Amino acid sequence: MDSSTLIKMIFELAGGLGIFLLGMKHMSDGMQAVAGNSLRRLVGAVTNHRVFATTVGIIVTCIVQSSSITTVMVVGFVNSGVMSLSQAVGVIMGANIGTTITGWILVLKIGKYGLPLLGFAAFMYLFTRNDRWRYWAMFVMGIGMVFFGLEVMKDACSIIKEMPDFEAWFARFQADTYVGVLKCALVGCVLTTLVQSSSATLGITISLATQGVISYPTAAALILGENLGTTITAFLASLGTTTNAKRAAYFHVIFNLIGVFWITLIFQWYIQLIQGIVGVDVTESVLVDGNETYPNTVAAIAATHSVFNVCNTLLFMPFLTPMVRFLERIIPSLSYKEKPRLTDLDIRILETPLLAIEQSRKEILKMGDGCLKMLDWHLELMQADEPNKQLGDRLRQRERVLDSVQDEVAAFITNLLSGNVSHATAEEGRRQLRLADEYESISDYIVNLDKFDRKLRRDGFRFTESQRADLETLNRHVKTYTHDIYEALSASNPNILTSTDASGKRIRDQVKALRRKHLEELSAGTIPPVVSVAFMAALNAYIRVRDHARNIAETIALEK
């Protein structure tokens, strides 16, 4: 065989694989954009219920078309503290099932229509103005690229049969003995680890099997190894993360390692079971353009992948609680409190913009909750007869934390918006930048309120009893107003601006009334100037908190 044929085979294989992977990405991006807020709400609704968490993992992975993306995302969520370990293990198991959808897409006998699909979808993508139609076109374009790329790889693999040296090398990998099964699984594991994509190795495996270069049992053993190889992505993503995030990544490794171990013990029986379930003869060949192909192996390979992951999930499901305890024992918690940082999630979650924007939204909700706590702490500090240094330090530390969180949110969203995101995601990102700024401003004014009280105490003064009573009442009203808006943000209630309009006006009227009352008291000449200045500054700080809270309500109302 001359070198030109070898070069042609390498170029076709590389080109087909590239088109295949690009198609997978377009399918993922298109489905994410079409799924929209539903995908975000789905991930946000994950609970400790193992079946529900597993179902969420299946659905999300079917949408993003990659178990690696889902598991890396889960590691990121656990690292940031918004998903518990027990929730994460359920989602990871579901991700292993969801990733098998790729094989079933390839079962569709539309390989020769891949190029027309790509062409028509590309025209729609380029010339339609409707965003939703454009993302549907991107999804269909991805399907077309996947099938076209697979056809190119099949043509490249057919050349191998004309090359005795290559065919002899592939013949060394036969899953006819237990050692042979392990050897094939190891090859699949190493290959997936190198290319960092189980979809890529799946495409190569199907191409080789349909051209008869490898047998169905060998392809099935390779698929088992690919399940193990895909765990390296989540493992690498867990480096430098919190203990819980490491536990989630290690669960993914253990889950697949144990699964591959027990399935290899019954491998020969298992592949016979799969052929019985699918009801096809994998040895049946068909002549296509003079080449002998084995099209039935595609369905058998897809079933091998799916049944293995479903059985493994059912096997693990009853033992999730002991498994979590086991992970906590082998990876003990650190002696100090680990503080998750949003910036740790940049490289892990930005690949899935809709889920990334949900992550930053959760961080903003934490900012809102922090501001509400700060209002409570300030009220407690103002009511205390003696200064509470510990609580005061906590209040100021919380404000510094919110400053850092705002910086991290801004950097995160800026990186997100610099990528290729939908208009809806871009709008949500800009809204979140404003929300983070508003909450950070609220925290600044709450700290200023405490500064006024501390300065008076340091100079030997206090607000009068009447002033303290008025400020306490105002603090409670502002807290209620801010809390209602926070709840609306949490529930994405766009009607909050209308429903809180009356209470917002009451706070403004209350501040005006307190200013008039204070001016009348000044006429009597009984209030020291330093107390007067501090009281007016406190009223101004409360009205600014109210104004920034109203800005948040306006931002929520802009959501579609």
Short mmCIF file of C-alpha atoms in Angstrom, two decimals, residues 252-517:
data_model
loop_
_atom_site.label_atom_id
_atom_site.label_comp_id
_atom_site.label_asym_id
_atom_site.label_seq_id
_atom_site.Cartn_x
_atom_site.Cartn_y
_atom_site.Cartn_z
CA HIS A 252 -17.68 9.42 39.04
CA VAL A 253 -14.45 7.40 38.83
CA ILE A 254 -15.59 4.76 41.35
CA PHE A 255 -19.03 4.47 39.72
CA ASN A 256 -17.56 3.67 36.31
CA LEU A 257 -14.65 1.59 37.63
CA ILE A 258 -16.91 -0.77 39.57
CA GLY A 259 -19.35 -0.88 36.66
CA VAL A 260 -16.68 -1.87 34.15
CA PHE A 261 -15.27 -4.44 36.60
CA TRP A 262 -18.50 -6.36 37.13
CA ILE A 263 -19.64 -6.18 33.50
CA THR A 264 -16.32 -7.63 32.26
CA LEU A 265 -16.85 -10.65 34.52
CA ILE A 266 -20.04 -11.55 32.61
CA PHE A 267 -19.01 -9.99 29.30
CA GLN A 268 -19.70 -12.94 26.97
CA TRP A 269 -23.17 -13.45 28.44
CA TYR A 270 -23.79 -9.68 28.34
CA ILE A 271 -23.11 -9.22 24.62
CA GLN A 272 -25.37 -12.19 23.85
CA LEU A 273 -28.09 -10.53 25.95
CA ILE A 274 -27.69 -7.27 24.02
CA GLN A 275 -28.02 -9.03 20.67
CA GLY A 276 -31.16 -10.71 21.98
CA ILE A 277 -32.60 -7.37 23.16
CA VAL A 278 -31.82 -5.56 19.89
CA GLY A 279 -32.94 -8.54 17.82
CA VAL A 280 -30.38 -8.09 15.04
CA ASP A 281 -27.61 -10.23 13.64
CA VAL A 282 -24.40 -8.22 14.06
CA THR A 283 -22.56 -10.56 11.67
CA GLU A 284 -24.94 -9.77 8.79
CA SER A 285 -23.12 -7.77 6.12
CA VAL A 286 -24.35 -5.50 3.33
CA LEU A 287 -22.49 -4.43 0.19
CA VAL A 288 -22.26 -0.62 -0.16
CA ASP A 289 -20.32 0.73 -3.14
CA GLY A 290 -18.48 -2.55 -3.39
CA ASN A 291 -17.48 -2.52 0.31
CA GLU A 292 -18.75 -5.03 2.85
CA THR A 293 -20.32 -3.21 5.82
CA TYR A 294 -22.04 -4.30 9.04
CA PRO A 295 -24.79 -1.71 9.73
CA ASN A 296 -26.46 -3.73 12.51
CA THR A 297 -23.51 -3.17 14.82
CA VAL A 298 -24.56 0.48 15.37
CA ALA A 299 -27.76 -0.48 17.20
CA ALA A 300 -25.92 -3.18 19.16
CA ILE A 301 -23.20 -0.73 20.23
CA ALA A 302 -25.80 1.89 21.29
CA ALA A 303 -27.68 -0.75 23.31
CA THR A 304 -24.41 -1.98 24.88
CA HIS A 305 -23.69 1.56 26.08
CA SER A 306 -27.22 2.28 27.35
CA VAL A 307 -27.98 -1.03 29.08
CA PHE A 308 -24.61 -1.00 30.86
CA ASN A 309 -25.15 2.49 32.31
CA VAL A 310 -28.79 1.86 33.24
CA CYS A 311 -27.88 -1.41 35.02
CA ASN A 312 -24.96 0.21 36.79
CA THR A 313 -27.17 3.08 37.97
CA LEU A 314 -29.83 0.67 39.27
CA LEU A 315 -27.09 -1.25 41.06
CA PHE A 316 -25.74 1.88 42.78
CA MET A 317 -29.10 3.52 43.51
CA PRO A 318 -29.87 1.70 46.81
CA PHE A 319 -26.34 2.32 48.12
CA LEU A 320 -26.02 6.07 47.56
CA THR A 321 -26.15 6.99 51.27
CA PRO A 322 -23.43 4.46 52.28
CA MET A 323 -21.48 5.59 49.21
CA VAL A 324 -21.57 9.23 50.34
CA ARG A 325 -20.40 8.14 53.82
CA PHE A 326 -17.60 6.11 52.23
CA LEU A 327 -16.45 9.13 50.20
CA GLU A 328 -16.51 11.28 53.34
CA ARG A 329 -14.34 8.69 55.09
CA ILE A 330 -11.70 8.26 52.36
CA ILE A 331 -11.57 12.03 51.67
CA PRO A 332 -11.91 13.58 55.16
CA SER A 333 -12.94 17.19 55.64
CA LEU A 334 -10.23 19.73 56.33
CA SER A 335 -9.76 21.15 59.81
CA TYR A 336 -10.58 24.66 58.61
CA LYS A 337 -13.67 25.96 56.85
CA GLU A 338 -13.33 25.92 53.07
CA LYS A 339 -14.65 29.08 51.49
CA PRO A 340 -15.88 28.45 47.93
CA ARG A 341 -15.12 31.21 45.46
CA LEU A 342 -17.03 31.92 42.30
CA THR A 343 -13.82 32.41 40.31
CA ASP A 344 -13.04 28.72 40.84
CA LEU A 345 -15.90 27.97 38.44
CA ASP A 346 -14.77 29.95 35.39
CA ILE A 347 -13.17 27.18 33.36
CA ARG A 348 -15.61 24.53 34.52
CA ILE A 349 -19.00 26.02 33.70
CA LEU A 350 -18.50 28.60 30.94
CA GLU A 351 -18.87 25.82 28.33
CA THR A 352 -22.57 25.71 29.21
CA PRO A 353 -23.68 29.39 29.18
CA LEU A 354 -27.24 28.75 30.37
CA LEU A 355 -26.03 26.85 33.40
CA ALA A 356 -23.21 29.34 33.98
CA ILE A 357 -25.72 32.19 34.12
CA GLU A 358 -27.77 30.17 36.61
CA GLN A 359 -24.65 29.73 38.75
CA SER A 360 -23.97 33.47 38.84
CA ARG A 361 -27.65 34.08 39.62
CA LYS A 362 -27.33 31.88 42.70
CA GLU A 363 -24.33 33.93 43.80
CA ILE A 364 -26.37 37.13 43.45
CA LEU A 365 -29.14 35.56 45.53
CA LYS A 366 -26.51 34.90 48.19
CA MET A 367 -25.56 38.57 48.01
CA GLY A 368 -29.21 39.51 48.60
CA ASP A 369 -29.45 37.17 51.55
CA GLY A 370 -26.26 38.69 52.97
CA CYS A 371 -27.73 42.20 52.76
CA LEU A 372 -30.87 41.09 54.63
CA LYS A 373 -28.73 39.61 57.40
CA MET A 374 -26.72 42.83 57.57
CA LEU A 375 -29.92 44.84 58.17
CA ASP A 376 -30.79 42.50 61.06
CA TRP A 377 -27.30 42.77 62.51
CA HIS A 378 -27.34 46.57 62.30
CA LEU A 379 -30.68 46.70 64.13
CA GLU A 380 -29.25 44.48 66.87
CA LEU A 381 -26.12 46.66 67.12
CA MET A 382 -28.16 49.87 67.31
CA GLN A 383 -30.44 48.47 70.04
CA ALA A 384 -27.56 47.22 72.22
CA ASP A 385 -26.66 49.31 75.27
CA GLU A 386 -22.99 48.36 74.95
CA PRO A 387 -21.05 48.05 71.66
CA ASN A 388 -20.93 44.45 70.35
CA LYS A 389 -17.48 44.26 68.76
CA GLN A 390 -17.87 40.68 67.50
CA LEU A 391 -21.15 41.41 65.69
CA GLY A 392 -19.79 44.68 64.34
CA ASP A 393 -16.75 42.90 62.92
CA ARG A 394 -19.04 40.32 61.33
CA LEU A 395 -21.10 43.08 59.70
CA ARG A 396 -18.04 44.76 58.21
CA GLN A 397 -16.56 41.42 57.11
CA ARG A 398 -19.79 40.58 55.29
CA GLU A 399 -19.57 43.89 53.40
CA ARG A 400 -16.00 43.07 52.33
CA VAL A 401 -17.13 39.60 51.21
CA LEU A 402 -19.91 41.13 49.11
CA ASP A 403 -17.39 43.47 47.50
CA SER A 404 -15.28 40.46 46.50
CA VAL A 405 -18.30 38.51 45.28
CA GLN A 406 -19.36 41.44 43.10
CA ASP A 407 -15.87 41.55 41.55
CA GLU A 408 -15.97 37.80 40.92
CA VAL A 409 -19.49 37.94 39.45
CA ALA A 410 -18.46 40.79 37.16
CA ALA A 411 -15.37 38.89 35.96
CA PHE A 412 -17.38 35.69 35.50
CA ILE A 413 -20.19 37.31 33.50
CA THR A 414 -17.74 39.38 31.44
CA ASN A 415 -15.94 36.16 30.43
CA LEU A 416 -19.29 34.56 29.68
CA LEU A 417 -20.49 37.43 27.48
CA SER A 418 -17.21 37.42 25.56
CA GLY A 419 -18.16 34.00 24.19
CA ASN A 420 -20.87 32.97 21.74
CA VAL A 421 -24.07 33.26 23.79
CA SER A 422 -27.72 33.79 22.85
CA HIS A 423 -29.35 37.21 23.08
CA ALA A 424 -31.45 36.02 26.02
CA THR A 425 -28.36 34.86 27.92
CA ALA A 426 -26.56 38.12 27.12
CA GLU A 427 -29.53 40.15 28.42
CA GLU A 428 -29.65 38.07 31.59
CA GLY A 429 -25.91 38.57 32.06
CA ARG A 430 -26.27 42.36 31.80
CA ARG A 431 -29.16 42.27 34.28
CA GLN A 432 -27.04 40.27 36.71
CA LEU A 433 -24.20 42.77 36.47
CA ARG A 434 -26.65 45.48 37.53
CA LEU A 435 -28.11 43.34 40.32
CA ALA A 436 -24.66 42.59 41.75
CA ASP A 437 -23.81 46.31 41.71
CA GLU A 438 -27.08 47.24 43.45
CA TYR A 439 -26.64 44.68 46.23
CA GLU A 440 -23.03 45.73 46.78
CA SER A 441 -24.21 49.36 47.09
CA ILE A 442 -26.86 48.32 49.64
CA SER A 443 -24.19 46.62 51.76
CA ASP A 444 -22.09 49.81 51.64
CA TYR A 445 -24.95 51.93 53.00
CA ILE A 446 -25.73 49.41 55.77
CA VAL A 447 -22.10 49.58 56.92
CA ASN A 448 -22.36 53.38 56.83
CA LEU A 449 -25.37 53.16 59.17
CA ASP A 450 -23.25 51.23 61.65
CA LYS A 451 -20.41 53.75 61.27
CA PHE A 452 -22.71 56.62 62.29
CA ASP A 453 -23.81 54.78 65.45
CA ARG A 454 -20.24 53.73 66.35
CA LYS A 455 -18.90 57.26 65.85
CA LEU A 456 -21.54 58.68 68.17
CA ARG A 457 -20.73 56.09 70.85
CA ARG A 458 -17.00 56.78 70.47
CA ASP A 459 -17.61 60.52 71.04
CA GLY A 460 -19.80 59.82 74.07
CA PHE A 461 -23.15 60.36 72.37
CA ARG A 462 -26.12 58.21 71.38
CA PHE A 463 -29.20 58.71 69.28
CA THR A 464 -32.07 59.83 71.53
CA GLU A 465 -34.62 57.21 72.60
CA SER A 466 -37.14 58.74 70.21
CA GLN A 467 -34.63 58.67 67.34
CA ARG A 468 -33.67 55.06 68.06
CA ALA A 469 -37.33 54.03 68.08
CA ASP A 470 -37.93 55.82 64.77
CA LEU A 471 -34.81 54.32 63.17
CA GLU A 472 -35.73 50.82 64.39
CA THR A 473 -39.19 51.15 62.82
CA LEU A 474 -37.66 52.46 59.60
CA ASN A 475 -35.09 49.62 59.59
CA ARG A 476 -37.87 47.03 59.86
CA HIS A 477 -39.85 48.62 57.02
CA VAL A 478 -36.79 48.78 54.77
CA LYS A 479 -35.93 45.18 55.68
CA THR A 480 -39.46 44.03 54.77
CA TYR A 481 -39.33 45.95 51.48
CA THR A 482 -35.91 44.55 50.59
CA HIS A 483 -36.97 41.03 51.63
CA ASP A 484 -40.06 41.13 49.37
CA ILE A 485 -37.89 42.15 46.42
CA TYR A 486 -35.36 39.42 47.25
CA GLU A 487 -38.15 36.82 47.27
CA ALA A 488 -39.34 38.12 43.90
CA LEU A 489 -35.81 37.78 42.52
CA SER A 490 -35.64 34.23 43.81
CA ALA A 491 -39.00 33.39 42.21
CA SER A 492 -38.40 35.53 39.06
CA ASN A 493 -41.62 37.46 39.72
CA PRO A 494 -41.77 40.33 37.18
CA ASN A 495 -44.78 41.93 38.96
CA ILE A 496 -42.75 42.91 42.02
CA LEU A 497 -42.34 46.55 40.96
CA THR A 498 -46.10 47.07 40.98
CA SER A 499 -46.76 45.07 44.13
CA THR A 500 -44.10 46.89 46.20
CA ASP A 501 -44.77 50.38 44.83
CA ALA A 502 -47.01 51.33 47.75
CA SER A 503 -44.59 50.11 50.44
CA GLY A 504 -41.71 51.91 48.72
CA LYS A 505 -43.65 55.19 48.74
CA ARG A 506 -44.51 54.68 52.41
CA ILE A 507 -40.79 54.40 53.26
CA ARG A 508 -40.06 57.61 51.35
CA ASP A 509 -42.97 59.39 53.10
CA GLN A 510 -41.78 58.05 56.47
CA VAL A 511 -38.29 59.46 55.88
CA LYS A 512 -39.73 62.85 54.91
CA ALA A 513 -41.86 62.85 58.08
CA LEU A 514 -38.84 61.98 60.25
CA ARG A 515 -36.84 64.80 58.68
CA ARG A 516 -39.62 67.29 59.46
CA LYS A 517 -39.90 65.96 63.00
#
